[in-house]
Coordinates of C-alpha atoms in Angstrom, one line a residue:
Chain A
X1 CA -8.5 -103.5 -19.4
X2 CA -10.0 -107.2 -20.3
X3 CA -13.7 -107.8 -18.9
X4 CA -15.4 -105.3 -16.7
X5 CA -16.4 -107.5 -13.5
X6 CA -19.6 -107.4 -11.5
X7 CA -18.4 -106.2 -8.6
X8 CA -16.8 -103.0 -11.0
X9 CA -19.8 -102.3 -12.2
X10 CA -21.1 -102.1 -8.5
X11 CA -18.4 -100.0 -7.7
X12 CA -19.5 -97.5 -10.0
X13 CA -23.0 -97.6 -9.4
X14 CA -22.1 -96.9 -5.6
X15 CA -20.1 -94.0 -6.9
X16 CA -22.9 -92.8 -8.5
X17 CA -25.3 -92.2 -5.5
X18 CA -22.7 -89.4 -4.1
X19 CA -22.9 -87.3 -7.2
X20 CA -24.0 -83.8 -6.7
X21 CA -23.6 -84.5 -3.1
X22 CA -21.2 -81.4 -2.6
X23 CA -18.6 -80.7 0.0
X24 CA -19.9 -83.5 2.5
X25 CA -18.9 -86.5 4.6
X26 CA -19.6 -90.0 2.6
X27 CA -20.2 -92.4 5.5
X28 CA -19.5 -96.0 3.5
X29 CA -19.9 -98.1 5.7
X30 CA -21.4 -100.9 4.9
X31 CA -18.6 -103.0 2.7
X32 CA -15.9 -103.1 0.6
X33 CA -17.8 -101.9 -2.3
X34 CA -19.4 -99.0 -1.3
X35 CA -16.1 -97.5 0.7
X36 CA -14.7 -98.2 -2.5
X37 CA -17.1 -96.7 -4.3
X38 CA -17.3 -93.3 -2.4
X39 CA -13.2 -93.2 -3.1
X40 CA -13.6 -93.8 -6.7
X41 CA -16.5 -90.7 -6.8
X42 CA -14.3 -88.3 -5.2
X43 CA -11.2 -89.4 -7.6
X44 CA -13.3 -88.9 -10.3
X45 CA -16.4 -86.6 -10.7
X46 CA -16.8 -86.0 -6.9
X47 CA -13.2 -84.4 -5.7
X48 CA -14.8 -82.0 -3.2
X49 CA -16.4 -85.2 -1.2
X50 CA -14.7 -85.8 2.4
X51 CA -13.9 -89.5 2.8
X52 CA -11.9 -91.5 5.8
X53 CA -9.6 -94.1 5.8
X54 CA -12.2 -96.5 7.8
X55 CA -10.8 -94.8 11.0
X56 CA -11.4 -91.4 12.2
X57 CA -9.4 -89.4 9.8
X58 CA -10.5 -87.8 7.4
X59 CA -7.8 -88.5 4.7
X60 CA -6.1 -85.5 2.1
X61 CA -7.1 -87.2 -0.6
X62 CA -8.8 -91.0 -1.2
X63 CA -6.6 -93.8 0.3
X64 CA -6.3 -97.1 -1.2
X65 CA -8.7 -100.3 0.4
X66 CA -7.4 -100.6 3.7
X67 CA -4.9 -98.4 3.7
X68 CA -4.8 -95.4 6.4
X69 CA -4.5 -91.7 5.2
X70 CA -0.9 -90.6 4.6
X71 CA -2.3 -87.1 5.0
X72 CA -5.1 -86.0 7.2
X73 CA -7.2 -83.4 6.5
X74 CA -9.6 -83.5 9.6
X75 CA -10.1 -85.8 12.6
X76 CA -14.0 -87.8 13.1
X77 CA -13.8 -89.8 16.2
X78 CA -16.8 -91.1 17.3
X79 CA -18.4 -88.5 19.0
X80 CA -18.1 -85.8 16.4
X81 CA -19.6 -88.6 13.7
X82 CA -22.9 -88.7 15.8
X83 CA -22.9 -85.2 16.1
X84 CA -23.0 -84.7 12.5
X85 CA -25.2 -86.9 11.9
X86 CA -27.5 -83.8 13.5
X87 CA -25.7 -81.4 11.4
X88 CA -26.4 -83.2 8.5
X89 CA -23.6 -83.0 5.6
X90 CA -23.6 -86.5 5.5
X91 CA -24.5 -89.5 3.4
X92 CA -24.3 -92.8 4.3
X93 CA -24.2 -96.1 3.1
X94 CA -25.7 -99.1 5.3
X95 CA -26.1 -102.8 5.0
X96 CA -29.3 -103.7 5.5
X97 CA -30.3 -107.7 6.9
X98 CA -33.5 -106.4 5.5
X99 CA -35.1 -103.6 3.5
X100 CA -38.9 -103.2 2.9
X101 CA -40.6 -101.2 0.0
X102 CA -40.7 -98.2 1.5
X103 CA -37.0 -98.5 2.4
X104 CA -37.4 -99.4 6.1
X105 CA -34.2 -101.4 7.1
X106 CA -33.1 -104.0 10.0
X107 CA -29.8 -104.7 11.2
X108 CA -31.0 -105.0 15.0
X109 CA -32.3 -108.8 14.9
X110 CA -34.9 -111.4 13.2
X111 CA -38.0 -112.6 15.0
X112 CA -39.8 -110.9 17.7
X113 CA -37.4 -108.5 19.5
X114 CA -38.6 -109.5 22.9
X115 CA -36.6 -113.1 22.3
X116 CA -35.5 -112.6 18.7
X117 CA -34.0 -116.1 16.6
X118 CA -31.6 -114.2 15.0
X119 CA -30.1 -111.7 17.2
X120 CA -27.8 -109.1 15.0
X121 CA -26.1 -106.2 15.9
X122 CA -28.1 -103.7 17.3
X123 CA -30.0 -100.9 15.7
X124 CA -26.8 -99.3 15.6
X125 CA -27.1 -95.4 14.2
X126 CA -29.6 -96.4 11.5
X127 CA -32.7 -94.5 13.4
X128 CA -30.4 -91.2 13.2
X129 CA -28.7 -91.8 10.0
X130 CA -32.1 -92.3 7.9
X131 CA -34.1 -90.0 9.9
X132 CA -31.7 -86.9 9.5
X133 CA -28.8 -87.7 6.3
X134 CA -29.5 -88.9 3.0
X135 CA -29.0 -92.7 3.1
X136 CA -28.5 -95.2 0.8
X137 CA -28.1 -99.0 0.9
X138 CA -25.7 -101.9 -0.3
X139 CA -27.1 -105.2 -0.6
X140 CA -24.1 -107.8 -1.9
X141 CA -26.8 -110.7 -2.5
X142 CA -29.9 -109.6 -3.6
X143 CA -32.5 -112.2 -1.8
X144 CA -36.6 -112.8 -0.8
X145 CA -34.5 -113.5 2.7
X146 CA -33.3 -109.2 2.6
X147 CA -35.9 -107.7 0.4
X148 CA -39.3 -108.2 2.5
X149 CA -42.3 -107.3 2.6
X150 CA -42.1 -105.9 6.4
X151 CA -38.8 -106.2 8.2
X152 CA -38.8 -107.4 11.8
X153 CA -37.0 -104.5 13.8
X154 CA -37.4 -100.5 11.8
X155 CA -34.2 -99.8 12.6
X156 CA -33.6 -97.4 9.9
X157 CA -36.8 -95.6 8.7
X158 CA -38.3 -95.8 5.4
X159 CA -39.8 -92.7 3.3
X160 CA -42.9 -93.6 5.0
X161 CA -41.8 -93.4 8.6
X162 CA -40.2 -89.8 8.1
X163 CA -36.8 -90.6 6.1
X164 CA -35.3 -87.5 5.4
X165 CA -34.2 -89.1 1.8
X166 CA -33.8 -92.8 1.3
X167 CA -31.8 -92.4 -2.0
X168 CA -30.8 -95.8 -3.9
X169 CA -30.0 -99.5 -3.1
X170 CA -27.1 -100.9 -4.7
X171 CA -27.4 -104.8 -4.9
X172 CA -24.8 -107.3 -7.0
X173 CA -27.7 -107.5 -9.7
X174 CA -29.6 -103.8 -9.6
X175 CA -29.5 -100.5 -8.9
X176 CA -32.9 -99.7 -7.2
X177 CA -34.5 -96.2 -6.2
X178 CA -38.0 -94.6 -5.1
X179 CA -38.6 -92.6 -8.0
X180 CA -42.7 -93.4 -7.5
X181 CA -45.4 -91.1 -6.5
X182 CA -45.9 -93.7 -2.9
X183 CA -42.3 -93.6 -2.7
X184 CA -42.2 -97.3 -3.4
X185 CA -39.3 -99.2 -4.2
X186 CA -38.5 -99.2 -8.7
X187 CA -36.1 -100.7 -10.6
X188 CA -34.1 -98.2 -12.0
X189 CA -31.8 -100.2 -13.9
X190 CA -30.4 -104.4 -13.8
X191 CA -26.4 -105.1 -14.1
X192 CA -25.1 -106.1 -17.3
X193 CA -26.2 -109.6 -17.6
X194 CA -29.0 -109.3 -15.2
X195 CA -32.5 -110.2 -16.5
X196 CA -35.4 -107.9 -15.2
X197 CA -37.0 -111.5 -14.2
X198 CA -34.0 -112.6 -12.2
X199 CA -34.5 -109.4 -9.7
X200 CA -38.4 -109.7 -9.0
X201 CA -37.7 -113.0 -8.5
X202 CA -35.4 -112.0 -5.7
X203 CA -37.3 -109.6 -4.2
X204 CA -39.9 -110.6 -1.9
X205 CA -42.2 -107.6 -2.3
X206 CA -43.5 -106.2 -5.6
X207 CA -41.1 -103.9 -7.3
X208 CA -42.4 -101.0 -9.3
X209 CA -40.9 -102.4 -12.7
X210 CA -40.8 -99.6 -16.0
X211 CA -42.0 -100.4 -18.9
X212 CA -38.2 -100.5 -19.9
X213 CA -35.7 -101.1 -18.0
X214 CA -32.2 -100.1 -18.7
X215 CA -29.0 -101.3 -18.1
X216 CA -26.4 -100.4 -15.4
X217 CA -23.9 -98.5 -16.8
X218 CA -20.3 -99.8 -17.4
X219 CA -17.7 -97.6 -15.6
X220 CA -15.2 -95.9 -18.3
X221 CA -11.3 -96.7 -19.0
X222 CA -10.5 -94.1 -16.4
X223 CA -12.9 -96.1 -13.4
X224 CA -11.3 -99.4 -13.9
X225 CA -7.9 -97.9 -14.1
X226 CA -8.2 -96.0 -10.9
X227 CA -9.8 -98.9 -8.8
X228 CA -7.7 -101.6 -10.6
X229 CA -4.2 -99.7 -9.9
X230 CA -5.1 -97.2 -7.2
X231 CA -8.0 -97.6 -4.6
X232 CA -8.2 -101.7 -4.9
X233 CA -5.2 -103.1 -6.4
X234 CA -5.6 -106.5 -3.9
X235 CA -9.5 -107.0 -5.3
X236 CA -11.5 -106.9 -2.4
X237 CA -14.2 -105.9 -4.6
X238 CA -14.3 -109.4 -6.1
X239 CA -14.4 -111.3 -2.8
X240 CA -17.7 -109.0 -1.4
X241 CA -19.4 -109.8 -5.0
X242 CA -18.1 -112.7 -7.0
X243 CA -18.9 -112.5 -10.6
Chain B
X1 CA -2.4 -88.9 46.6
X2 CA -2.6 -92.5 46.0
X3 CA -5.3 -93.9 44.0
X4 CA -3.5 -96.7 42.7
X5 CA -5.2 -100.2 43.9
X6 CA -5.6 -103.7 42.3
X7 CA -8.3 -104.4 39.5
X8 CA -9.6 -107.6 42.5
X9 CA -10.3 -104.3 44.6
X10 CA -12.0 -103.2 42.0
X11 CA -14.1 -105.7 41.3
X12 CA -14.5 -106.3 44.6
X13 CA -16.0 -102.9 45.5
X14 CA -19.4 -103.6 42.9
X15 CA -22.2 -104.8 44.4
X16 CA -25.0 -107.2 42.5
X17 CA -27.8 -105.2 40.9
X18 CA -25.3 -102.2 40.4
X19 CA -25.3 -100.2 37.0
X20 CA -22.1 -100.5 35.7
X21 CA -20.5 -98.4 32.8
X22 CA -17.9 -99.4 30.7
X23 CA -15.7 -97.3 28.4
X24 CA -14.2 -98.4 24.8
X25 CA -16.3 -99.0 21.6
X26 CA -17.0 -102.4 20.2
X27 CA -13.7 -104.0 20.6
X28 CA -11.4 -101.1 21.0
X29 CA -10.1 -100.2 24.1
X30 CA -12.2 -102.4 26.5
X31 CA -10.9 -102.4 30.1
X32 CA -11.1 -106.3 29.6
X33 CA -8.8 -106.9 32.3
X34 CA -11.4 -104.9 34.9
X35 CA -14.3 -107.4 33.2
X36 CA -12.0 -110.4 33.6
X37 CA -11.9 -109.4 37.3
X38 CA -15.4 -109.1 37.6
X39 CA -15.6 -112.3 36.1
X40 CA -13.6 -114.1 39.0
X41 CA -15.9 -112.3 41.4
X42 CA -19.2 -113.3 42.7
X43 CA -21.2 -109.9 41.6
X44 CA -24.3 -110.7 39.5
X45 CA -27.3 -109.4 37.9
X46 CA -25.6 -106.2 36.9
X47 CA -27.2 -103.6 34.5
X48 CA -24.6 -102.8 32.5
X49 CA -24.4 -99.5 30.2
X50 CA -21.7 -99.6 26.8
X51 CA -21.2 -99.7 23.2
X52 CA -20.8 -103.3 23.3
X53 CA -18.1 -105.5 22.3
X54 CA -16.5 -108.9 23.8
X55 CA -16.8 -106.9 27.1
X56 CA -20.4 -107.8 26.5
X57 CA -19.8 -111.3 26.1
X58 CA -18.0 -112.3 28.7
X59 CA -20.1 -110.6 31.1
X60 CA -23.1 -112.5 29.8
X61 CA -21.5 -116.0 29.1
X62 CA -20.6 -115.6 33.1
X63 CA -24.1 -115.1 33.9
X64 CA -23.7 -111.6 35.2
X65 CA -25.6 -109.1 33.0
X66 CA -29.2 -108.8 34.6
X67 CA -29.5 -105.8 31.5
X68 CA -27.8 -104.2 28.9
X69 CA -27.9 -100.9 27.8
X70 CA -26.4 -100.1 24.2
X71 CA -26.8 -99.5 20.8
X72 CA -25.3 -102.3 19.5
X73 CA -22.9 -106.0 20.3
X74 CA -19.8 -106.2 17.8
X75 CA -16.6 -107.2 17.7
X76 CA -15.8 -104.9 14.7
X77 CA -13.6 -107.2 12.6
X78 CA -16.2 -110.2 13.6
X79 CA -19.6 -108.5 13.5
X80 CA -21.7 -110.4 15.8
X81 CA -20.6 -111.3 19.4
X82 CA -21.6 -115.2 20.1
X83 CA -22.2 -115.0 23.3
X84 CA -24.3 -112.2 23.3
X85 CA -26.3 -113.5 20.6
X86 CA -26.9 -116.5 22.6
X87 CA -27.9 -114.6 25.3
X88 CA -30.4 -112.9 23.6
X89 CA -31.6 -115.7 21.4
X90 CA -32.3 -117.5 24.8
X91 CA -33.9 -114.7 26.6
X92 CA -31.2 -114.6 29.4
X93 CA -31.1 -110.9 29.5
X94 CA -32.9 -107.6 28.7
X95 CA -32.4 -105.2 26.5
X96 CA -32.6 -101.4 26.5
X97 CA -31.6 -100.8 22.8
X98 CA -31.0 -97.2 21.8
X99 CA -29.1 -95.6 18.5
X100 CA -25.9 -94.6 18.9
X101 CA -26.4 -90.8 19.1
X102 CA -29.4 -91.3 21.8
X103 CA -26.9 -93.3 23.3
X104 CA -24.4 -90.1 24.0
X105 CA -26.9 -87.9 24.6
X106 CA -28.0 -90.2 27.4
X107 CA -24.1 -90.1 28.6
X108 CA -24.1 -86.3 27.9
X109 CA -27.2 -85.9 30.4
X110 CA -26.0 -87.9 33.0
X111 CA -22.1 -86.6 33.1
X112 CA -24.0 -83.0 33.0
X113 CA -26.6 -83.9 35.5
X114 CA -29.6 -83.1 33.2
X115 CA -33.0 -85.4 33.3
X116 CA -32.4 -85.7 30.0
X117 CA -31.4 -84.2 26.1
X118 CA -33.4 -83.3 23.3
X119 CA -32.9 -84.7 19.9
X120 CA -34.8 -86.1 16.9
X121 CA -33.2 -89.4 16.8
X122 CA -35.3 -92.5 17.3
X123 CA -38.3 -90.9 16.2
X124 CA -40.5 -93.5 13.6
X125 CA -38.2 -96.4 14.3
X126 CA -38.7 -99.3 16.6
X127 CA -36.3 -97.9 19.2
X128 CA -40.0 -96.0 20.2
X129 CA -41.6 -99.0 20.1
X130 CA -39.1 -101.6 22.2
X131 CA -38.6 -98.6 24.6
X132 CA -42.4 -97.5 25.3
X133 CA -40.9 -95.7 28.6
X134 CA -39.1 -93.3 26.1
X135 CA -41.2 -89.8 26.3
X136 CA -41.3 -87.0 23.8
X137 CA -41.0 -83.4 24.7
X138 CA -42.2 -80.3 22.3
X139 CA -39.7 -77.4 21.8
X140 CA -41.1 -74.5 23.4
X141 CA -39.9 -72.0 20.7
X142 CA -41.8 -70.9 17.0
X143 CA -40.4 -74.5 15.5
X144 CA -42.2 -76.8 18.0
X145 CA -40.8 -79.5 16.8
X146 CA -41.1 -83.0 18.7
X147 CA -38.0 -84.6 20.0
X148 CA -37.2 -87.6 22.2
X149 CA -36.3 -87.1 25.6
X150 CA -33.6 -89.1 25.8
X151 CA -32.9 -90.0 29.4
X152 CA -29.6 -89.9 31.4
X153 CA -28.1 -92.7 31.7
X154 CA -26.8 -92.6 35.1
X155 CA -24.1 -95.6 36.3
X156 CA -23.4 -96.6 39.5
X157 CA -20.1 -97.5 38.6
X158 CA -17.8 -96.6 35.4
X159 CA -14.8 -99.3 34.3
X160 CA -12.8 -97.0 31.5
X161 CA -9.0 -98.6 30.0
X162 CA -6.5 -95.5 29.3
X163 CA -3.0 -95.4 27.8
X164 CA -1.4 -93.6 31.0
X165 CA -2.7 -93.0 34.3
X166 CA -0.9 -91.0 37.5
X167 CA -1.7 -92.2 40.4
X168 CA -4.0 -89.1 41.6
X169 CA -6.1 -90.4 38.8
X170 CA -5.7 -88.4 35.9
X171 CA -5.3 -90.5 32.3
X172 CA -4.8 -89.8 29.1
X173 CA -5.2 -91.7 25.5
X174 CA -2.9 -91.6 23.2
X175 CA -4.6 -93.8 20.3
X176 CA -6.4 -91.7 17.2
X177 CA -10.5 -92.0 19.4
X178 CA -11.0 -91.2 23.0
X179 CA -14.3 -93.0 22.4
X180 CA -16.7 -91.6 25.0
X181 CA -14.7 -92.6 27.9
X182 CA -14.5 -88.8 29.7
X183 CA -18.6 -89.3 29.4
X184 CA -18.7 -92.6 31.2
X185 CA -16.3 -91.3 33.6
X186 CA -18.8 -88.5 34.5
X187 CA -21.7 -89.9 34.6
X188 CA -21.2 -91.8 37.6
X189 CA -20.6 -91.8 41.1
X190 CA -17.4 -93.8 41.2
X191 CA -15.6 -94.3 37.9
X192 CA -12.3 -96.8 37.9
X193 CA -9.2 -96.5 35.7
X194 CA -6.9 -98.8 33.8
X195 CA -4.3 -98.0 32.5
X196 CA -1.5 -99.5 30.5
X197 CA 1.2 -98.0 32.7
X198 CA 0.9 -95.4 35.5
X199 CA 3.5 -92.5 35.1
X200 CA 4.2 -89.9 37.0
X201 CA 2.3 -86.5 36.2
X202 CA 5.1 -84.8 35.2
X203 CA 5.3 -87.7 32.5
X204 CA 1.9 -86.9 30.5
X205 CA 3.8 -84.1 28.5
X206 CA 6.2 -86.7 26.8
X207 CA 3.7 -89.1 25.9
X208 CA 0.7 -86.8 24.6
X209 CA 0.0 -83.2 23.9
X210 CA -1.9 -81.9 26.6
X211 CA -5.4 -82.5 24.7
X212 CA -4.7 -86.3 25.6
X213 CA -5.7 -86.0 29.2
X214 CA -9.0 -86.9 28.7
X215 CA -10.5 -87.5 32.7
X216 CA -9.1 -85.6 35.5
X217 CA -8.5 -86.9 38.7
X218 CA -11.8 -85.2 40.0
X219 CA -13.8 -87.8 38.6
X220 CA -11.6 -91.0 39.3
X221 CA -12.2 -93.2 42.8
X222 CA -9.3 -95.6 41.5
X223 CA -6.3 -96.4 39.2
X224 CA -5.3 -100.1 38.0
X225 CA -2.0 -100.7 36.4
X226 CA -2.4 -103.3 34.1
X227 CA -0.3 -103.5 31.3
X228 CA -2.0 -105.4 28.1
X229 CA -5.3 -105.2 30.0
X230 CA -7.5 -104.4 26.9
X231 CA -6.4 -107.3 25.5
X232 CA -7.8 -108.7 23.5
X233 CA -9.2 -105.5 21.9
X234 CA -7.2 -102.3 20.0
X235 CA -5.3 -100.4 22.5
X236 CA -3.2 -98.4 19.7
X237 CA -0.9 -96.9 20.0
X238 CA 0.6 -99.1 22.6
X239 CA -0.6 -102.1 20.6
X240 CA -3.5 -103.5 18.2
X241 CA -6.2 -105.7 18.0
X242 CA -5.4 -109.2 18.5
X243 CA -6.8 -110.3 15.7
X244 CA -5.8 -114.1 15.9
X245 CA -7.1 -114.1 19.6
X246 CA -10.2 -112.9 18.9
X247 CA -10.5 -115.6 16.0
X248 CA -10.2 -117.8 18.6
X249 CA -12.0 -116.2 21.0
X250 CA -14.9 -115.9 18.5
X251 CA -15.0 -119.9 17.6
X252 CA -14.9 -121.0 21.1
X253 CA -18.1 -119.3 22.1
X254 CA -19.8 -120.3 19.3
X255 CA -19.3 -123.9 20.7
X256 CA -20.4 -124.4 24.6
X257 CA -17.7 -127.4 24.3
X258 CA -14.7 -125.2 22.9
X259 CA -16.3 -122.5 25.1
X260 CA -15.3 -125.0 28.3
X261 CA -11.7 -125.1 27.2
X262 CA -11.0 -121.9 26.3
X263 CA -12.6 -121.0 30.1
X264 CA -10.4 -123.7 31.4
X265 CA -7.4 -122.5 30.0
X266 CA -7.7 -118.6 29.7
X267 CA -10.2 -117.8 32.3
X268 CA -9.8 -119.8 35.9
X269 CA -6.6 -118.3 37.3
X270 CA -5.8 -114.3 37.3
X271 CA -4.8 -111.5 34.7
X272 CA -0.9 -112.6 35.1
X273 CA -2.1 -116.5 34.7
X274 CA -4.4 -114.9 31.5
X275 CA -1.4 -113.1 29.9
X276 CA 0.9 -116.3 30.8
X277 CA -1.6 -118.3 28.7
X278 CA -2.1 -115.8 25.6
X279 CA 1.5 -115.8 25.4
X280 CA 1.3 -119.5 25.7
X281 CA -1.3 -119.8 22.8
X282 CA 0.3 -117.5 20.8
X283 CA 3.8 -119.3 20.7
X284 CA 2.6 -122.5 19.6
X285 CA 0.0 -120.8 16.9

């Protein structure tokens, strides 16, 4: 199998946040990793998770990277995406441009919004998403510039503005939840070769830091096998996070 | 029954200050040939109502978007949109910014004729904040929850792209999203229609099953035959994105130099002398 890579281990940790999710819709959409990831849950531990192609089918069973489903099992255009996000049997994955403490995210634009320096894309669905599906976050380089104390634009509400459940952040050096009384941001556990120092230091707010600190786990023989030869076979993964 | 007129009349019809819809998502099935005619015209300080993409971007780089309605700018395979960033870095336009579901349910009210629709989205994020008109309303039953009003987003005028059209006006999709494009097509007083070929009714059934007539006449004022006319953007499944074009597209407004060329050579004749000079550009790439 040779060395387990960064962006592997990544992989995993993004299949993790779906597990006991059930028979629901994993909304990955935030990057190669996570989409990955989802696929990699529901070929593994997860096989009653619905997942999509990147368009709106809903594929028979978890297409490779890029790849569109050879079999549909259900059709998600637009429309019926934003309607269930009211129903609910969702979780998503977003990239945040920043995340706060408490989990409250921007993707809309930097600076003032009234004449913002950085214009981005829009709030997007991030205020439904966060507010009404359990949401979780990729972050492919961990920086003071994303993890901040206040973020410029809410556009996706932290457990302090209502979330209905802000669940984990992936980033290329942590895995990070809210496992605190205040719902604050912990470190649940660093990447193989991550020091515990090297994520405050990239964080621009104060993490809730345990006592100890565990590693990320490695994903098994199976894991790599299945992303290596089946899901990613190009290695997308490695170009989002490069080891 | 002959709706069937040019995408100049089209243009040609708006009036400054109008709100204009316009169909598609990000950069999939834009009626780009319908902006590229409002481009040429001498309409201005539109309001202009869509889940953005290049469409966006050309309207503002011309100077005509007075405000924009949406929930976000992208060009999908490019995430940000140059010119709209530039446009809102320099303060050239306003902004209504709504999510994506407040969005339809703003469609859904208008195309229904309701003030407005109920739902829990945009409560405790900025959206509340950067739209202070935004009202709340309290359900009147045992839950009394609090939702956001989400107003109608009523358009004076609605620019969709479709796979077929006939020439009463009734058009169908064919591609795997018909995006919210009946909505738009509702929600305003005049909607037009592009289409990549215009058959004749009896036509639909070998294209499409009969769940791919999306609009029906009754809500169409017009019918443009432009073949390739959401180029640059996905028109599947009569043809992709063009991913190359866009690249280019994408550089050139980043650059108000590059941005003169491309204008030069793409955007100061009509759509044929446009499609003779993609093809151009895409023979010597």
């Amino acid at each position: 199998m040779g060395d387990v890579t960064r962006a592997e281990v990544c992989a995993a940790a993004c299949a993790d946040l779906f597990r006991d999710d059930g028979e629901i819709v994993a909304a990955a959409v935030a990057g190669v990793v996570p989409m990955l990831g989802s696929r990699l849950a529901r070929a593994t531990f997860a096989p009653e998770l619905l997942t999509t192609d990147g368009g709106p089918s809903l594929s028979a069973e978890p297409v490779p990277l890029g790849a569109s489903a050879a079999v549909a099992e259900g059709w998600l255009p637009f429309r019926d995406h934003l309607w269930l996000v009211l129903n609910g049997r969702r979780h998503v994955v977003m990239g945040p441009s920043q995340i706060d403490a408490h989990g409250n995210t921007n993707i809309s634009c930097v600076g003032d919004w009234e004449r913002p320096s950085r214009q981005l894309l829009g709030v997007r669905g991030g205020p439904g998403n966060t507010l009404l599906n359990p949401t979780s976050y990729w972050v492919p380089k961990h920086s003071t510039r994303v993890f901040t104390a206040k973020v410029d634009m809410v556009s996706g509400v932290g457990w302090d503005r209502g979330a209905h459940e802000i669940r984990a952040v992936v980033s290329n050096l942590a895995v990070l939840d809210f496992a605190t009384p205040g719902k604050r941001m912990r470190l649940r556990s660093v990447h193989p070769g991550v020091r515990v120092d090297d994520v405050v230091a990239a964080t621009g707010f104060e993490l809730v830091v345990p006592a100890n600190v565990p590693e990320t786990r490695l994903p098994d023989g199976e894991e790599l096998r299945i992303m290596r030869e089946l899901l990613d076979p190009k290695g997308l993964r490695e170009r989002e996070v490069p080891s | 029954m002959n709706k069937v007129m040019s995408a100049e009349e089209v243009a040609g019809s708006l009036e400054s200050g109008m709100t204009v819809g316009i169909g598609g998502w990000g950069s999939r099935r834009k009626p780009m040939a319908l902006v590229r005619a409002i481009l040429r015209s001498p309409v201005t300080d539109l309001t202009v109502v869509t889940y953005g993409g290049p469409d966006v971007g050309l309207l503002c780089a011309a100077g005509k978007v007075q405000r924009l309605v949406t929930a976000f700018v992208t060009m999908d395979s490019i995430p940000l949109e140059p010119h709209f960033r530039r446009a809102r870095e320099s303060g050239a336009i306003e902004l209504t910014e709504y999510d994506e579901g407040m969005f339809m349910f703003g469609l859904y009210a208008a195309a229904h004729r309701l003030p407005f629709l109920p739902t829990p989205v945009g409560l405790g994020s900025d959206v509340m904040r950067v739209n202070p008109e935004l009202k709340t309303v309290r359900s009147p039953y045992e839950d009394g929850r609090e939702l956001v009003a989400v107003p109608a987003l009523t358009m004076d005028v609605a620019l969709v792209h479709m796979n077929r059209a006939d020439a009463r006006g009734n058009a169908q999709y064919l591609g795997p999203d018909p995006y919210m494009d009946d909505l738009f097509a509702k929600a305003a007083d005049r909607t037009y229609v592009s289409c990549e070929r215009v058959v004749d009714t009896g036509e639909f059934a070998k294209e499409g099953p009969v769940q791919s007539l999306l609009i029906s006449r009754s809500q169409v004022a017009g019918v443009v035959e432009t073949p390739n006319g959401a180029h640059f953007t996905d028109c599947a499944p009569d043809f992709g994105r063009d991913e190359a074009f866009q690249k280019h597209y994408a550089r050139s407004a980043a650059d108000p130099e590059k941005w003169a060329v491309f204008r030069e050579r793409f955007l100061s004749g009509d759509e044929a002398a446009y499609q003779d000079a993609v093809r151009v550009w895409r023979e010597e790439a």
